[in-house]
Short mmCIF file of C-alpha atoms in Angstrom, two decimals:
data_model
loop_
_atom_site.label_atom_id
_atom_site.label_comp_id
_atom_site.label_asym_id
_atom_site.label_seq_id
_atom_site.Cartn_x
_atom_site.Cartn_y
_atom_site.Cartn_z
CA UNK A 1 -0.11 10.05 -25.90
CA UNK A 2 -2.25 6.92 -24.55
CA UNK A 3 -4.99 7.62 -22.51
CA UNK A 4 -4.00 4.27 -20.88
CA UNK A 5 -2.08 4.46 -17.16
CA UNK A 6 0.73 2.19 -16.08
CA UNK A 7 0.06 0.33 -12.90
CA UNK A 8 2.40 0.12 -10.02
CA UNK A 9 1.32 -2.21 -7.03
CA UNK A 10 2.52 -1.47 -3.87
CA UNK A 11 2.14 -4.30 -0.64
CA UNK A 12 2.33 -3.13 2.57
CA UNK A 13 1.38 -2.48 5.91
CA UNK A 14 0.02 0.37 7.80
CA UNK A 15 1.87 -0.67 10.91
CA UNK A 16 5.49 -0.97 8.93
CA UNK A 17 7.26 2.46 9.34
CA UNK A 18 9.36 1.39 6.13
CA UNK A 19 6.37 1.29 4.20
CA UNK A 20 4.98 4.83 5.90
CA UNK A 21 9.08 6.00 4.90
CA UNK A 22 8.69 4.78 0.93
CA UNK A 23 5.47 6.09 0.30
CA UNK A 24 7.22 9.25 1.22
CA UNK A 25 10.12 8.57 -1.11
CA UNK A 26 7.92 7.20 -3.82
CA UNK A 27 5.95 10.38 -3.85
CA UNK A 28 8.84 12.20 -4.05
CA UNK A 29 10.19 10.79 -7.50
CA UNK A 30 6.37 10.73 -8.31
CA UNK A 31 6.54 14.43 -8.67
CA UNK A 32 9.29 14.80 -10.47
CA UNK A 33 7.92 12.18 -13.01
CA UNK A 34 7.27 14.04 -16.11
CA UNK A 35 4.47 11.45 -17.11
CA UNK A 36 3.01 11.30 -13.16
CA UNK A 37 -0.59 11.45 -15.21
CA UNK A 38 -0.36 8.22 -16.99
CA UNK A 39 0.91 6.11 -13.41
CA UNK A 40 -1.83 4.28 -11.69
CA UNK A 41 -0.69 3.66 -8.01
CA UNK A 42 -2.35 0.86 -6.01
CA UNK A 43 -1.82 -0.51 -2.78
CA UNK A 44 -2.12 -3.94 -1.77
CA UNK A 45 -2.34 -5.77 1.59
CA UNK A 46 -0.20 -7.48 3.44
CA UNK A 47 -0.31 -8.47 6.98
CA UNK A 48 3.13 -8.61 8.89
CA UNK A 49 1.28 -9.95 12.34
CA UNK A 50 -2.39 -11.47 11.45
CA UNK A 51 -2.42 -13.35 14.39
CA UNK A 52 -1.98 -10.06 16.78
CA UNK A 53 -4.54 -9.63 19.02
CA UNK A 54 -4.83 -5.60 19.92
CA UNK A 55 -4.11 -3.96 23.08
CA UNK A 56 -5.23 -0.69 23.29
CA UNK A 57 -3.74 -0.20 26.55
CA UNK A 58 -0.27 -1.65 25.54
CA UNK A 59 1.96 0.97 24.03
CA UNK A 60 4.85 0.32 21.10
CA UNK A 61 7.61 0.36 23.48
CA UNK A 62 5.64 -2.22 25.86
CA UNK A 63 4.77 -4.12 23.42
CA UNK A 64 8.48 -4.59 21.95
CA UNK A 65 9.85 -4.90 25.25
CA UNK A 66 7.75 -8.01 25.74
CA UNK A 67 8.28 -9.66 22.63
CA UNK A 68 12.04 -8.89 22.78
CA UNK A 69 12.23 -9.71 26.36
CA UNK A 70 14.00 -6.29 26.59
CA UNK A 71 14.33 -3.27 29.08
CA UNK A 72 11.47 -1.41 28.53
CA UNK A 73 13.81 1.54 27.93
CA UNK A 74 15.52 -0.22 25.31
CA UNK A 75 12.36 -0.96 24.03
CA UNK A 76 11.68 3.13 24.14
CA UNK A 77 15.38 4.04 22.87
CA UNK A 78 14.69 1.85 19.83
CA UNK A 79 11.24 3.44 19.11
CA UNK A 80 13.21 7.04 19.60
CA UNK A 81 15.53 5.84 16.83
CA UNK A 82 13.00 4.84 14.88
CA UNK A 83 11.49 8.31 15.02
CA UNK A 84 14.70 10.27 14.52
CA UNK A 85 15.04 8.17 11.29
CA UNK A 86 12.06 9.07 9.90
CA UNK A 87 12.57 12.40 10.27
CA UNK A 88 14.12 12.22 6.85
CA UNK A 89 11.57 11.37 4.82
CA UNK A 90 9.59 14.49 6.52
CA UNK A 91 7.65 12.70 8.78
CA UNK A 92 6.72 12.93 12.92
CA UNK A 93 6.50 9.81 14.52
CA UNK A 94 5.23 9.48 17.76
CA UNK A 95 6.06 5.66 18.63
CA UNK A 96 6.40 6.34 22.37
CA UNK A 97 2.51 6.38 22.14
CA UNK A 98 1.57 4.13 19.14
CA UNK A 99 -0.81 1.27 20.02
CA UNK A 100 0.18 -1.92 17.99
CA UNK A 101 -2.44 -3.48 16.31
CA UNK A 102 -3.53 -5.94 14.27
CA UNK A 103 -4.21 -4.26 10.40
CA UNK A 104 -6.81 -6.48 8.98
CA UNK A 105 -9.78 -4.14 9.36
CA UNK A 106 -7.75 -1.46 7.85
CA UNK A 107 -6.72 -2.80 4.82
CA UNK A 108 -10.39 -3.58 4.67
CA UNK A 109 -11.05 0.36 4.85
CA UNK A 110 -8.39 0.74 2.31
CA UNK A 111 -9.75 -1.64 -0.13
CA UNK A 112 -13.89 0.31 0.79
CA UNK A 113 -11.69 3.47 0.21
CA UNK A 114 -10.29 1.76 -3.43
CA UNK A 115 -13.56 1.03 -4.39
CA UNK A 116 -14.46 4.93 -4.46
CA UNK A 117 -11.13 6.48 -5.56
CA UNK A 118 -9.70 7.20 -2.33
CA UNK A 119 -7.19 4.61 -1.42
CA UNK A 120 -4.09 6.76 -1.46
CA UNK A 121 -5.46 9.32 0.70
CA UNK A 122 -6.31 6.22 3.07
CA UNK A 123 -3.58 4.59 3.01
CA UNK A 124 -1.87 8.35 3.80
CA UNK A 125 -4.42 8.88 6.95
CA UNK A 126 -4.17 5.31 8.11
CA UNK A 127 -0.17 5.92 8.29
CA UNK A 128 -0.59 9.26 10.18
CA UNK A 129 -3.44 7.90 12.42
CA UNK A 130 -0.98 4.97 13.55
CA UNK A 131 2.91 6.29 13.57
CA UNK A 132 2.27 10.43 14.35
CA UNK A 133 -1.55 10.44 15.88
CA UNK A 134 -1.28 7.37 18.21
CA UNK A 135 -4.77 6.05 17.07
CA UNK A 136 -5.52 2.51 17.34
CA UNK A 137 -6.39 1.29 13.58
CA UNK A 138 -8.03 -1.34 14.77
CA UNK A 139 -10.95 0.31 16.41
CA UNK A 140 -14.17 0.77 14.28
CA UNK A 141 -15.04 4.16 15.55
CA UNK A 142 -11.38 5.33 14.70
CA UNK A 143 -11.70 3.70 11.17
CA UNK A 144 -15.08 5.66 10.58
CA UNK A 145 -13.51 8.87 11.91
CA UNK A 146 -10.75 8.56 9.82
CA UNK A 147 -12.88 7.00 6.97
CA UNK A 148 -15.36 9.86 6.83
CA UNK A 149 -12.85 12.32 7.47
CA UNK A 150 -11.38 11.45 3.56
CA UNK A 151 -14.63 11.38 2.30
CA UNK A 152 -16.51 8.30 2.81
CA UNK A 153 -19.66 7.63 2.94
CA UNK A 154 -20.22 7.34 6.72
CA UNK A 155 -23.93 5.09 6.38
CA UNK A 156 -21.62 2.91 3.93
CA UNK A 157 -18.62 2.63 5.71
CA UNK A 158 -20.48 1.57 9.26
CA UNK A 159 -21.89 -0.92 7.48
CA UNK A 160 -18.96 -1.85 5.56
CA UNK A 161 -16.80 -1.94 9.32
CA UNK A 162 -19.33 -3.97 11.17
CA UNK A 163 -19.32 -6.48 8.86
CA UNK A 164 -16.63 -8.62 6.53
CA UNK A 165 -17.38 -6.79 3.53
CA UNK A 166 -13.43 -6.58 1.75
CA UNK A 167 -12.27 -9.12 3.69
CA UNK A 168 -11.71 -11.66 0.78
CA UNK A 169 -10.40 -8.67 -1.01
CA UNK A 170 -7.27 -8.64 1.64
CA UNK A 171 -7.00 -12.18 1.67
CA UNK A 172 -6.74 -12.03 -1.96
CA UNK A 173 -3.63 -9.51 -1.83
CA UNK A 174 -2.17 -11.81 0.54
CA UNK A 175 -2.31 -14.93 -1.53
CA UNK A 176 -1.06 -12.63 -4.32
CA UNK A 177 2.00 -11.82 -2.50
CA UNK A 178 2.69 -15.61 -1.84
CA UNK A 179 2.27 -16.39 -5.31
CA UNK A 180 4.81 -13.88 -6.85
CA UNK A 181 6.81 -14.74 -3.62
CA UNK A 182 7.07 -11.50 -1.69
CA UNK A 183 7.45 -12.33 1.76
CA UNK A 184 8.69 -8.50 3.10
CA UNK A 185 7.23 -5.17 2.51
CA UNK A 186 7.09 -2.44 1.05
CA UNK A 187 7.17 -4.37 -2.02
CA UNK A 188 6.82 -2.45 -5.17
CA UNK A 189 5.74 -3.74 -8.57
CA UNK A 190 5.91 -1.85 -11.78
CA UNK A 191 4.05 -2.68 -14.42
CA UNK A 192 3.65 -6.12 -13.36
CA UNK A 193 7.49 -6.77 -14.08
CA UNK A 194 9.91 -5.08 -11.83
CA UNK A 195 9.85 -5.80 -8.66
CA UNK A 196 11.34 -3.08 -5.98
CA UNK A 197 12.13 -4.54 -2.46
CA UNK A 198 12.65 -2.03 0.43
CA UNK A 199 12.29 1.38 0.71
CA UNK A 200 14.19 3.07 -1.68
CA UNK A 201 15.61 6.34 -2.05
CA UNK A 202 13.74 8.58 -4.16
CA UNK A 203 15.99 9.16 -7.16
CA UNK A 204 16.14 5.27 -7.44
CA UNK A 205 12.44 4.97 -7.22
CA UNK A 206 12.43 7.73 -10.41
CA UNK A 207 15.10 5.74 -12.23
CA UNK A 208 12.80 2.81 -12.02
CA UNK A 209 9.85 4.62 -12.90
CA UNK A 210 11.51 6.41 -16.19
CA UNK A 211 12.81 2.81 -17.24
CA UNK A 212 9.92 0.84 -16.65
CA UNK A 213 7.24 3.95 -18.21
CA UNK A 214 9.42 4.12 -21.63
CA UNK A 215 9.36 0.45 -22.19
CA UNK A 216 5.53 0.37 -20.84
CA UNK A 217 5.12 3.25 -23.62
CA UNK A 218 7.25 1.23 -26.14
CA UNK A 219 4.89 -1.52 -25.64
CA UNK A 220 1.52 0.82 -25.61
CA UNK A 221 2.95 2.28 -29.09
CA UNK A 222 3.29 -1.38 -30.58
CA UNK A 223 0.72 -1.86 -33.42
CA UNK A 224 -1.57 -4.71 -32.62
CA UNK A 225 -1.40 -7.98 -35.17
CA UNK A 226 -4.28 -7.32 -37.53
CA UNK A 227 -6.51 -10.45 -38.67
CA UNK A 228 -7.85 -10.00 -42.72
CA UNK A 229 -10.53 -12.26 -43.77
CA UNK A 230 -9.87 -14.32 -47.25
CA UNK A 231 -11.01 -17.55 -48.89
CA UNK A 232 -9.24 -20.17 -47.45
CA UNK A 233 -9.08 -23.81 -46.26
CA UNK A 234 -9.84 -25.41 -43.30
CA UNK A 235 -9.03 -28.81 -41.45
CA UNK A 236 -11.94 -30.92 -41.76
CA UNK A 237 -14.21 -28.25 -43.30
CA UNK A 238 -13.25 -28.29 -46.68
CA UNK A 239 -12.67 -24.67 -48.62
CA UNK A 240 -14.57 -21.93 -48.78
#
């Protein structure tokens, strides 16, 4: 068996509770994947409000019933619903007290947390810290408690928060995205070729994962065209 790993790319954002609801799913059909070794997750940024300026005295519901021009307790009901849904993938929300925020400086953490192996398990804290913990993401001293709290570096990571190091890095995922025309997330990508839209239930995300991993290994397994070396002749160099 190839010591190789087959990549699958996931954009998304911490603030989109489908995302927080496939990553679930995902990991679910993950571990049932007989070959779970040889799959190299990584996550990829996306921002679905870059121009959001944080509030971190507005709460979810407040902030939905202003940009809905709603009720604020349709606002709430809708943020209930949202929690009672997610409930199914195994996971307590707590949107009655989530701050909205803008994501850019954690997907910068993410990418810092990439860079040393960690990404999953910050892309799993930045999730909690946001839908379940009511944290506001966009807060250095929340991203180095939560940063240092998976392992970070905590000299590194200040210095890495105060600053714009990653930022091209998340700029980089977003002009990916635009590229191969993925305007929604979660967006998955396996192996560069199939796309998965949406969160997906997990048996369909193991279907996809078993079809794409036996024509990845198909591919791996493929001998290589082999080049021998013989007297020959060349255009405008004569024979040798």
């Amino acid at each position: 068996m190839t010591k190789q790993k087959m990549k699958v790319e996931i954009w998304s954002d911490v603030t989109c509770h489908f995302c927080y609801t496939a990553k679930r799913k995902f990991e679910g059909a993950l571990s049932r994947f007989s070959n779970k070794d040889h799959i190299e997750v990584v996550w990829k940024s996306f921002e679905l409000a870059p121009q959001l300026v944080t509030d971190p005295n507005k709460t979810l519901p407040q902030f939905l019933a202003g940009l809905m021009s709603i009720p604020i307790e349709n606002a709430t009901q809708m943020a209930d619903e949202v929690t009672t849904a997610a409930l199914d993938a195994d996971l307590v929300f707590n949107l009655r007290k989530a701050i909205p925020a803008n994501s850019f400086n954690a997907h910068r953490l993410s990418h810092f947390a990439k860079a040393n192996q960690l990404q999953d398990k910050a892309e799993e804290t930045l999730f909690k810290a946001y839908f379940t913990d009511g944290k506001n993401i966009d807060d250095i001293s929340v991203l180095m408690e939560l940063g240092t709290e998976i392992g970070l570096d905590s000299t590194l990571l200040k210095t890495v928060l105060e600053g714009t190091d990653y930022a091209d890095e998340v700029r980089k995922d977003t002009q990916e995205a635009t590229q191969l025309g993925i305007t929604s997330v979660p967006h998955f990508v396996f192996d560069t070729k199939t796309n998965v839209k949406g969160a997906q239930d997990s048996n369909a995300f193991l279907t996809t994962l078993e079809n794409t991993f036996a024509a990845w290994q198909k591919e791996q397994s493929t001998p290589s065209a082999e080049m021998i070396d013989g007297q020959a002749c060349e255009i405008g160099k004569g024979c040798n």
